[in-house]
Amino acid sequence: MKRIFRFSAILILLLSIVSCSNSYNNPSPDPNSNTTTYKAILSSSNEVPMNTSSAMGNATLTFNNTTKAFTITVTHNVVNPTMAHIHRGLAGTAPANNVVFGLNSTSATTYTLSGTLDATQEADLKTVPELYYVNIHTAANPTGEIRGQLIKYVAPY
């Protein structure tokens, strides 16, 4: 009988620890946060036209809903990139004259930019899913080597 009691007590203790650690590792999002995050995975298969590059990249854009300011960081493994941009265009399209912002190279593998959206850009970002994309250009692929649509990021619970 004592063994069953000890086993039960240990089991309850372990379940309590696991339950507490889960809520610690996955905190609830702050409902008062004034920022929205967008992410993109950049690859050649997303480019228009598609190419055979094996390069990859990631972009994270954080938008402040109060000040309308944003920051974006793009990391990549593109060899000899020539430039990078944020464009306006849905997946699978490459409209002419669609560059919205040019990005600044801060290292061989990183582009960044801070700026402010106007009212139209903010409305587009918030109401038209995946309307903006990031791409990185090279001499071999002047229209874009890798590309990724900016998608609103929702943290897992």
CSV table of N, CA and C in Angstrom, one decimal:
chain,number,residue,atom,x,y,z
A,1,MET,N,0.8,-1.2,0.0
A,1,MET,CA,0.0,0.0,0.0
A,1,MET,C,0.9,1.3,0.0
A,2,LYS,N,2.0,1.2,0.8
A,2,LYS,CA,2.9,2.3,0.8
A,2,LYS,C,3.5,2.6,-0.5
A,3,ARG,N,3.8,1.5,-1.3
A,3,ARG,CA,4.4,1.7,-2.6
A,3,ARG,C,3.4,2.4,-3.5
A,4,ILE,N,2.2,2.1,-3.5
A,4,ILE,CA,1.2,2.7,-4.4
A,4,ILE,C,1.0,4.2,-4.0
A,5,PHE,N,1.0,4.5,-2.7
A,5,PHE,CA,1.0,5.9,-2.3
A,5,PHE,C,2.2,6.7,-2.8
A,6,ARG,N,3.4,6.1,-2.6
A,6,ARG,CA,4.6,6.8,-3.0
A,6,ARG,C,4.6,7.0,-4.5
A,7,PHE,N,4.2,6.0,-5.3
A,7,PHE,CA,4.2,6.1,-6.7
A,7,PHE,C,3.2,7.1,-7.2
A,8,SER,N,2.0,7.2,-6.5
A,8,SER,CA,1.0,8.2,-6.9
A,8,SER,C,1.5,9.6,-6.5
A,9,ALA,N,2.2,9.8,-5.4
A,9,ALA,CA,2.7,11.1,-5.0
A,9,ALA,C,3.8,11.5,-6.0
A,10,ILE,N,4.6,10.6,-6.4
A,10,ILE,CA,5.7,11.0,-7.4
A,10,ILE,C,5.1,11.3,-8.7
A,11,LEU,N,4.1,10.6,-9.1
A,11,LEU,CA,3.4,10.8,-10.4
A,11,LEU,C,2.8,12.2,-10.4
A,12,ILE,N,2.1,12.5,-9.4
A,12,ILE,CA,1.4,13.8,-9.3
A,12,ILE,C,2.4,15.0,-9.3
A,13,LEU,N,3.5,14.8,-8.6
A,13,LEU,CA,4.6,15.8,-8.6
A,13,LEU,C,5.2,16.0,-10.0
A,14,LEU,N,5.5,14.9,-10.7
A,14,LEU,CA,6.0,15.0,-12.0
A,14,LEU,C,5.1,15.7,-13.0
A,15,LEU,N,3.8,15.3,-12.9
A,15,LEU,CA,2.8,15.9,-13.8
A,15,LEU,C,2.7,17.4,-13.5
A,16,SER,N,2.8,17.8,-12.2
A,16,SER,CA,2.7,19.2,-11.8
A,16,SER,C,3.9,20.0,-12.4
A,17,ILE,N,5.1,19.4,-12.4
A,17,ILE,CA,6.3,20.1,-12.9
A,17,ILE,C,6.1,20.2,-14.4
A,18,VAL,N,5.7,19.2,-15.1
A,18,VAL,CA,5.6,19.3,-16.6
A,18,VAL,C,4.5,20.3,-16.9
A,19,SER,N,3.4,20.4,-16.2
A,19,SER,CA,2.4,21.3,-16.5
A,19,SER,C,2.9,22.7,-16.3
A,20,CYS,N,3.6,23.0,-15.2
A,20,CYS,CA,4.1,24.3,-15.0
A,20,CYS,C,5.2,24.7,-16.0
A,21,SER,N,6.1,23.8,-16.4
A,21,SER,CA,7.1,24.2,-17.3
A,21,SER,C,6.5,24.5,-18.7
A,22,ASN,N,5.4,23.8,-19.1
A,22,ASN,CA,4.8,24.1,-20.4
A,22,ASN,C,4.3,25.5,-20.5
A,23,SER,N,3.7,26.0,-19.4
A,23,SER,CA,3.2,27.4,-19.5
A,23,SER,C,4.3,28.4,-19.4
A,24,TYR,N,5.4,28.0,-18.8
A,24,TYR,CA,6.6,28.9,-18.8
A,24,TYR,C,7.2,29.0,-20.2
A,25,ASN,N,7.3,27.9,-20.9
A,25,ASN,CA,8.0,27.8,-22.2
A,25,ASN,C,7.1,28.4,-23.3
A,26,ASN,N,5.8,28.5,-23.1
A,26,ASN,CA,4.9,29.0,-24.2
A,26,ASN,C,4.0,30.0,-23.6
A,27,PRO,N,4.6,31.2,-23.2
A,27,PRO,CA,3.8,32.2,-22.6
A,27,PRO,C,2.7,32.7,-23.6
A,28,SER,N,1.6,33.2,-23.0
A,28,SER,CA,0.5,33.8,-23.8
A,28,SER,C,1.0,35.1,-24.5
A,29,PRO,N,0.6,35.4,-25.7
A,29,PRO,CA,1.0,36.6,-26.3
A,29,PRO,C,0.4,37.8,-25.6
A,30,ASP,N,1.1,38.9,-25.6
A,30,ASP,CA,0.7,40.1,-24.9
A,30,ASP,C,-0.4,40.8,-25.7
A,31,PRO,N,-1.7,40.8,-25.2
A,31,PRO,CA,-2.8,41.4,-25.9
A,31,PRO,C,-2.6,42.9,-26.1
A,32,ASN,N,-1.7,43.5,-25.4
A,32,ASN,CA,-1.6,45.0,-25.5
A,32,ASN,C,-0.4,45.3,-26.4
A,33,SER,N,0.2,44.4,-27.0
A,33,SER,CA,1.4,44.7,-27.9
A,33,SER,C,0.9,45.5,-29.0
A,34,ASN,N,1.8,46.5,-29.4
A,34,ASN,CA,1.4,47.4,-30.5
A,34,ASN,C,2.3,47.1,-31.7
A,35,THR,N,2.9,45.9,-31.8
A,35,THR,CA,3.6,45.5,-32.9
A,35,THR,C,3.1,44.3,-33.6
A,36,THR,N,3.3,44.2,-34.9
A,36,THR,CA,2.9,43.0,-35.7
A,36,THR,C,4.1,42.5,-36.4
A,37,THR,N,4.3,41.2,-36.4
A,37,THR,CA,5.5,40.7,-37.1
A,37,THR,C,5.1,39.9,-38.3
A,38,TYR,N,5.9,40.1,-39.4
A,38,TYR,CA,5.7,39.4,-40.7
A,38,TYR,C,7.0,38.7,-41.0
A,39,LYS,N,6.9,37.5,-41.5
A,39,LYS,CA,8.1,36.7,-41.8
A,39,LYS,C,8.0,36.2,-43.3
A,40,ALA,N,9.2,35.9,-43.8
A,40,ALA,CA,9.3,35.3,-45.2
A,40,ALA,C,10.4,34.3,-45.3
A,41,ILE,N,10.2,33.2,-46.0
A,41,ILE,CA,11.2,32.3,-46.3
A,41,ILE,C,11.6,32.5,-47.8
A,42,LEU,N,12.8,32.9,-48.1
A,42,LEU,CA,13.2,33.2,-49.5
A,42,LEU,C,13.9,32.0,-50.1
A,43,SER,N,13.4,31.7,-51.3
A,43,SER,CA,14.0,30.6,-52.1
A,43,SER,C,13.8,30.9,-53.6
A,44,SER,N,14.6,30.2,-54.4
A,44,SER,CA,14.5,30.4,-55.9
A,44,SER,C,13.2,29.9,-56.4
A,45,SER,N,12.6,29.0,-55.8
A,45,SER,CA,11.3,28.4,-56.3
A,45,SER,C,10.2,29.4,-56.2
A,46,ASN,N,10.4,30.5,-55.4
A,46,ASN,CA,9.3,31.5,-55.2
A,46,ASN,C,9.5,32.7,-56.2
A,47,GLU,N,10.7,32.7,-56.9
A,47,GLU,CA,10.9,33.7,-57.9
A,47,GLU,C,10.1,33.6,-59.2
A,48,VAL,N,9.9,34.8,-59.8
A,48,VAL,CA,9.2,34.8,-61.1
A,48,VAL,C,10.1,35.5,-62.1
A,49,PRO,N,10.6,34.8,-63.1
A,49,PRO,CA,10.5,33.3,-63.2
A,49,PRO,C,11.4,32.6,-62.3
A,50,MET,N,11.1,31.3,-62.0
A,50,MET,CA,11.8,30.5,-61.1
A,50,MET,C,13.2,30.2,-61.7
A,51,ASN,N,14.2,30.0,-60.8
A,51,ASN,CA,15.5,29.7,-61.3
A,51,ASN,C,16.1,28.5,-60.5
A,52,THR,N,17.3,28.1,-60.8
A,52,THR,CA,17.8,26.9,-60.1
A,52,THR,C,18.8,27.2,-59.0
A,53,SER,N,18.8,28.4,-58.5
A,53,SER,CA,19.7,28.7,-57.3
A,53,SER,C,19.4,27.9,-56.1
A,54,SER,N,20.4,27.5,-55.4
A,54,SER,CA,20.2,26.7,-54.2
A,54,SER,C,20.2,27.6,-52.9
A,55,ALA,N,20.4,28.9,-53.2
A,55,ALA,CA,20.4,29.9,-52.1
A,55,ALA,C,19.1,30.0,-51.3
A,56,MET,N,19.2,30.4,-50.1
A,56,MET,CA,18.0,30.5,-49.2
A,56,MET,C,18.1,31.7,-48.3
A,57,GLY,N,17.0,32.2,-47.7
A,57,GLY,CA,17.1,33.3,-46.8
A,57,GLY,C,15.8,33.4,-46.0
A,58,ASN,N,15.9,34.2,-45.0
A,58,ASN,CA,14.8,34.5,-44.1
A,58,ASN,C,14.6,36.0,-43.9
A,59,ALA,N,13.4,36.5,-43.8
A,59,ALA,CA,13.2,37.9,-43.5
A,59,ALA,C,12.2,38.0,-42.3
A,60,THR,N,12.4,39.0,-41.5
A,60,THR,CA,11.5,39.3,-40.4
A,60,THR,C,11.3,40.8,-40.4
A,61,LEU,N,10.0,41.2,-40.5
A,61,LEU,CA,9.6,42.6,-40.5
A,61,LEU,C,8.8,42.8,-39.3
A,62,THR,N,9.1,43.8,-38.5
A,62,THR,CA,8.3,44.2,-37.3
A,62,THR,C,7.7,45.5,-37.6
A,63,PHE,N,6.4,45.6,-37.5
A,63,PHE,CA,5.7,46.9,-37.7
A,63,PHE,C,5.1,47.4,-36.4
A,64,ASN,N,5.3,48.7,-36.1
A,64,ASN,CA,4.7,49.3,-34.9
A,64,ASN,C,3.4,49.9,-35.4
A,65,ASN,N,2.3,49.4,-34.9
A,65,ASN,CA,1.0,49.9,-35.3
A,65,ASN,C,0.7,51.3,-34.8
A,66,THR,N,1.4,51.8,-33.8
A,66,THR,CA,1.1,53.1,-33.4
A,66,THR,C,1.9,54.2,-34.1
A,67,THR,N,3.2,53.9,-34.3
A,67,THR,CA,4.1,54.9,-34.9
A,67,THR,C,4.2,54.7,-36.4
A,68,LYS,N,3.7,53.6,-36.9
A,68,LYS,CA,3.8,53.2,-38.4
A,68,LYS,C,5.2,52.9,-38.8
A,69,ALA,N,6.2,52.8,-37.9
A,69,ALA,CA,7.5,52.5,-38.2
A,69,ALA,C,7.7,51.0,-38.4
A,70,PHE,N,8.7,50.6,-39.2
A,70,PHE,CA,9.0,49.2,-39.3
A,70,PHE,C,10.5,49.0,-39.4
A,71,THR,N,10.9,47.8,-39.0
A,71,THR,CA,12.3,47.3,-39.2
A,71,THR,C,12.2,46.0,-39.9
A,72,ILE,N,13.2,45.7,-40.8
A,72,ILE,CA,13.3,44.4,-41.5
A,72,ILE,C,14.7,44.0,-41.5
A,73,THR,N,14.9,42.7,-41.2
A,73,THR,CA,16.2,42.1,-41.3
A,73,THR,C,16.1,40.9,-42.2
A,74,VAL,N,17.0,40.8,-43.2
A,74,VAL,CA,17.0,39.7,-44.1
A,74,VAL,C,18.3,39.0,-44.0
A,75,THR,N,18.4,37.7,-43.7
A,75,THR,CA,19.6,37.0,-43.7
A,75,THR,C,19.5,35.9,-44.8
A,76,HIS,N,20.7,35.7,-45.4
A,76,HIS,CA,20.7,34.8,-46.6
A,76,HIS,C,22.1,34.2,-46.9
A,77,ASN,N,22.2,33.3,-47.8
A,77,ASN,CA,23.4,32.7,-48.2
A,77,ASN,C,23.7,32.9,-49.7
A,78,VAL,N,23.1,34.0,-50.3
A,78,VAL,CA,23.3,34.3,-51.7
A,78,VAL,C,24.8,34.7,-51.9
A,79,VAL,N,25.4,34.1,-53.0
A,79,VAL,CA,26.7,34.5,-53.3
A,79,VAL,C,26.7,35.7,-54.2
A,80,ASN,N,27.5,36.7,-53.8
A,80,ASN,CA,27.6,38.0,-54.5
A,80,ASN,C,26.2,38.7,-54.8
A,81,PRO,N,25.4,38.9,-53.8
A,81,PRO,CA,24.2,39.7,-54.1
A,81,PRO,C,24.5,41.1,-54.6
A,82,THR,N,23.6,41.6,-55.5
A,82,THR,CA,23.8,43.0,-56.0
A,82,THR,C,22.9,44.0,-55.3
A,83,MET,N,21.7,43.5,-54.9
A,83,MET,CA,20.7,44.4,-54.2
A,83,MET,C,19.6,43.6,-53.7
A,84,ALA,N,18.8,44.2,-52.8
A,84,ALA,CA,17.6,43.5,-52.3
A,84,ALA,C,16.5,44.6,-52.1
A,85,HIS,N,15.3,44.2,-52.2
A,85,HIS,CA,14.1,45.1,-52.1
A,85,HIS,C,12.9,44.5,-51.4
A,86,ILE,N,12.0,45.3,-51.0
A,86,ILE,CA,10.7,44.9,-50.7
A,86,ILE,C,9.8,45.4,-51.9
A,87,HIS,N,9.1,44.4,-52.4
A,87,HIS,CA,8.2,44.7,-53.6
A,87,HIS,C,6.8,44.6,-53.2
A,88,ARG,N,5.9,45.1,-54.0
A,88,ARG,CA,4.5,45.0,-53.9
A,88,ARG,C,4.0,44.0,-55.0
A,89,GLY,N,3.5,42.9,-54.7
A,89,GLY,CA,3.0,41.9,-55.7
A,89,GLY,C,2.7,40.6,-55.0
A,90,LEU,N,1.6,40.0,-55.5
A,90,LEU,CA,1.2,38.7,-54.9
A,90,LEU,C,2.1,37.6,-55.4
A,91,ALA,N,2.1,36.5,-54.7
A,91,ALA,CA,2.9,35.3,-55.1
A,91,ALA,C,2.6,34.9,-56.5
A,92,GLY,N,3.6,34.6,-57.3
A,92,GLY,CA,3.5,34.2,-58.6
A,92,GLY,C,3.4,35.3,-59.6
A,93,THR,N,3.5,36.6,-59.1
A,93,THR,CA,3.4,37.7,-60.0
A,93,THR,C,4.7,38.5,-59.9
A,94,ALA,N,5.1,39.3,-60.9
A,94,ALA,CA,6.2,40.2,-60.8
A,94,ALA,C,5.8,41.5,-61.6
A,95,PRO,N,4.9,42.3,-61.0
A,95,PRO,CA,4.5,43.5,-61.7
A,95,PRO,C,5.7,44.5,-61.9
A,96,ALA,N,5.6,45.2,-63.0
A,96,ALA,CA,6.6,46.2,-63.3
A,96,ALA,C,6.6,47.3,-62.3
A,97,ASN,N,7.8,47.9,-62.1
A,97,ASN,CA,7.9,49.1,-61.2
A,97,ASN,C,7.2,48.9,-59.9
A,98,ASN,N,7.5,47.7,-59.2
A,98,ASN,CA,6.8,47.4,-58.0
A,98,ASN,C,7.8,47.5,-56.7
A,99,VAL,N,8.9,48.1,-56.9
A,99,VAL,CA,9.8,48.2,-55.7
A,99,VAL,C,9.3,49.3,-54.8
A,100,VAL,N,9.1,48.9,-53.5
A,100,VAL,CA,8.6,49.8,-52.5
A,100,VAL,C,9.7,50.4,-51.7
A,101,PHE,N,10.7,49.5,-51.3
A,101,PHE,CA,11.8,49.9,-50.5
A,101,PHE,C,13.1,49.2,-50.9
A,102,GLY,N,14.2,49.9,-51.0
A,102,GLY,CA,15.5,49.2,-51.2
A,102,GLY,C,16.0,48.9,-49.8
A,103,LEU,N,16.7,47.7,-49.7
A,103,LEU,CA,17.3,47.3,-48.4
A,103,LEU,C,18.8,47.6,-48.4
A,104,ASN,N,19.3,47.8,-47.2
A,104,ASN,CA,20.7,48.2,-47.1
A,104,ASN,C,21.5,46.9,-46.7
A,105,SER,N,22.6,46.7,-47.4
A,105,SER,CA,23.5,45.6,-47.0
A,105,SER,C,24.3,46.0,-45.8
A,106,THR,N,24.2,45.1,-44.8
A,106,THR,CA,25.0,45.4,-43.6
A,106,THR,C,26.1,44.4,-43.4
A,107,SER,N,26.1,43.3,-44.1
A,107,SER,CA,27.2,42.3,-44.1
A,107,SER,C,27.0,41.5,-45.4
A,108,ALA,N,27.9,40.6,-45.6
A,108,ALA,CA,27.8,39.7,-46.8
A,108,ALA,C,26.6,38.8,-46.8
A,109,THR,N,25.9,38.7,-45.6
A,109,THR,CA,24.8,37.8,-45.5
A,109,THR,C,23.5,38.5,-44.9
A,110,THR,N,23.5,39.8,-44.8
A,110,THR,CA,22.4,40.5,-44.1
A,110,THR,C,22.1,41.8,-44.8
A,111,TYR,N,20.8,42.0,-45.0
A,111,TYR,CA,20.2,43.3,-45.4
A,111,TYR,C,19.3,43.8,-44.3
A,112,THR,N,19.2,45.1,-44.1
A,112,THR,CA,18.3,45.6,-43.1
A,112,THR,C,17.7,46.9,-43.6
A,113,LEU,N,16.6,47.4,-43.0
A,113,LEU,CA,16.1,48.7,-43.3
A,113,LEU,C,15.1,49.0,-42.2
A,114,SER,N,15.1,50.3,-41.8
A,114,SER,CA,14.0,50.9,-40.9
A,114,SER,C,13.4,52.0,-41.7
A,115,GLY,N,12.1,52.1,-41.6
A,115,GLY,CA,11.3,53.1,-42.3
A,115,GLY,C,9.9,53.3,-41.7
A,116,THR,N,9.1,54.0,-42.4
A,116,THR,CA,7.7,54.2,-42.0
A,116,THR,C,6.8,54.0,-43.2
A,117,LEU,N,5.7,53.3,-42.9
A,117,LEU,CA,4.7,53.1,-44.0
A,117,LEU,C,3.7,54.2,-44.1
A,118,ASP,N,3.3,54.5,-45.3
A,118,ASP,CA,2.2,55.5,-45.4
A,118,ASP,C,0.9,54.8,-45.2
A,119,ALA,N,-0.2,55.5,-45.2
A,119,ALA,CA,-1.5,55.0,-44.9
A,119,ALA,C,-1.9,53.9,-45.9
A,120,THR,N,-1.6,54.0,-47.2
A,120,THR,CA,-2.0,53.0,-48.2
A,120,THR,C,-1.1,51.8,-48.0
A,121,GLN,N,0.2,51.9,-47.7
A,121,GLN,CA,1.0,50.7,-47.5
A,121,GLN,C,0.6,50.0,-46.3
A,122,GLU,N,0.2,50.7,-45.2
A,122,GLU,CA,-0.2,50.1,-44.0
A,122,GLU,C,-1.5,49.3,-44.2
A,123,ALA,N,-2.5,49.9,-45.0
A,123,ALA,CA,-3.7,49.2,-45.3
A,123,ALA,C,-3.5,48.0,-46.1
A,124,ASP,N,-2.6,48.1,-47.1
A,124,ASP,CA,-2.3,46.9,-47.9
A,124,ASP,C,-1.7,45.8,-47.1
A,125,LEU,N,-0.7,46.2,-46.2
A,125,LEU,CA,0.0,45.2,-45.4
A,125,LEU,C,-1.0,44.4,-44.5
A,126,LYS,N,-2.0,45.2,-43.9
A,126,LYS,CA,-2.9,44.6,-43.0
A,126,LYS,C,-4.1,43.9,-43.6
A,127,THR,N,-4.5,44.3,-44.8
A,127,THR,CA,-5.7,43.7,-45.3
A,127,THR,C,-5.6,42.8,-46.5
A,128,VAL,N,-4.4,42.8,-47.2
A,128,VAL,CA,-4.2,42.0,-48.4
A,128,VAL,C,-3.1,41.0,-48.0
A,129,PRO,N,-3.5,39.8,-47.6
A,129,PRO,CA,-2.5,38.8,-47.2
A,129,PRO,C,-1.4,38.6,-48.2
A,130,GLU,N,-0.2,38.6,-47.8
A,130,GLU,CA,1.0,38.3,-48.7
A,130,GLU,C,1.1,39.2,-49.9
A,131,LEU,N,0.8,40.5,-49.8
A,131,LEU,CA,0.9,41.4,-50.9
A,131,LEU,C,2.3,41.9,-51.1
A,132,TYR,N,3.1,41.8,-50.1
A,132,TYR,CA,4.5,42.3,-50.2
A,132,TYR,C,5.5,41.1,-50.1
A,133,TYR,N,6.6,41.3,-50.9
A,133,TYR,CA,7.6,40.2,-50.9
A,133,TYR,C,9.0,40.9,-50.8
A,134,VAL,N,9.9,40.0,-50.4
A,134,VAL,CA,11.3,40.4,-50.4
A,134,VAL,C,12.1,39.6,-51.4
A,135,ASN,N,13.0,40.2,-52.1
A,135,ASN,CA,13.8,39.4,-53.0
A,135,ASN,C,15.2,40.0,-53.0
A,136,ILE,N,16.2,39.1,-53.4
A,136,ILE,CA,17.6,39.5,-53.5
A,136,ILE,C,18.0,39.2,-54.9
A,137,HIS,N,18.7,40.1,-55.5
A,137,HIS,CA,19.1,40.1,-56.9
A,137,HIS,C,20.6,39.7,-57.0
A,138,THR,N,21.0,39.1,-58.1
A,138,THR,CA,22.4,38.9,-58.4
A,138,THR,C,22.7,39.2,-59.9
A,139,ALA,N,23.9,39.2,-60.3
A,139,ALA,CA,24.2,39.5,-61.7
A,139,ALA,C,23.7,38.3,-62.5
A,140,ALA,N,23.8,37.1,-62.0
A,140,ALA,CA,23.3,35.9,-62.7
A,140,ALA,C,21.7,35.9,-62.8
A,141,ASN,N,21.1,36.5,-61.8
A,141,ASN,CA,19.6,36.5,-61.8
A,141,ASN,C,19.2,38.0,-61.5
A,142,PRO,N,19.3,38.9,-62.5
A,142,PRO,CA,19.0,40.3,-62.2
A,142,PRO,C,17.6,40.6,-61.8
A,143,THR,N,16.6,39.8,-62.1
A,143,THR,CA,15.2,40.0,-61.7
A,143,THR,C,15.0,39.4,-60.3
A,144,GLY,N,15.9,38.6,-59.8
A,144,GLY,CA,15.8,38.1,-58.5
A,144,GLY,C,16.3,36.7,-58.4
A,145,GLU,N,17.2,36.4,-57.4
A,145,GLU,CA,17.7,35.1,-57.2
A,145,GLU,C,16.8,34.3,-56.2
A,146,ILE,N,16.4,35.0,-55.1
A,146,ILE,CA,15.5,34.3,-54.2
A,146,ILE,C,14.4,35.3,-53.7
A,147,ARG,N,13.3,34.8,-53.4
A,147,ARG,CA,12.1,35.6,-53.0
A,147,ARG,C,11.3,34.9,-52.0
A,148,GLY,N,10.6,35.7,-51.2
A,148,GLY,CA,9.7,35.2,-50.2
A,148,GLY,C,8.6,36.2,-49.9
A,149,GLN,N,7.3,35.8,-49.8
A,149,GLN,CA,6.2,36.7,-49.5
A,149,GLN,C,6.2,36.9,-48.0
A,150,LEU,N,6.0,38.2,-47.6
A,150,LEU,CA,5.9,38.5,-46.1
A,150,LEU,C,4.5,38.1,-45.6
A,151,ILE,N,4.5,37.2,-44.6
A,151,ILE,CA,3.3,36.6,-44.1
A,151,ILE,C,3.2,37.0,-42.6
A,152,LYS,N,2.0,37.4,-42.2
A,152,LYS,CA,1.8,37.7,-40.8
A,152,LYS,C,2.1,36.5,-39.9
A,153,TYR,N,3.0,36.8,-38.9
A,153,TYR,CA,3.4,35.7,-38.0
A,153,TYR,C,2.6,35.7,-36.8
A,154,VAL,N,2.1,34.5,-36.4
A,154,VAL,CA,1.3,34.3,-35.2
A,154,VAL,C,2.1,33.3,-34.4
A,155,ALA,N,2.5,33.8,-33.2
A,155,ALA,CA,3.3,32.9,-32.3
A,155,ALA,C,2.5,31.7,-31.9
A,156,PRO,N,3.1,30.5,-31.9
A,156,PRO,CA,2.3,29.3,-31.4
A,156,PRO,C,2.1,29.4,-29.9
A,157,TYR,N,1.0,28.8,-29.5
A,157,TYR,CA,0.6,28.8,-28.1
A,157,TYR,C,1.1,27.6,-27.4
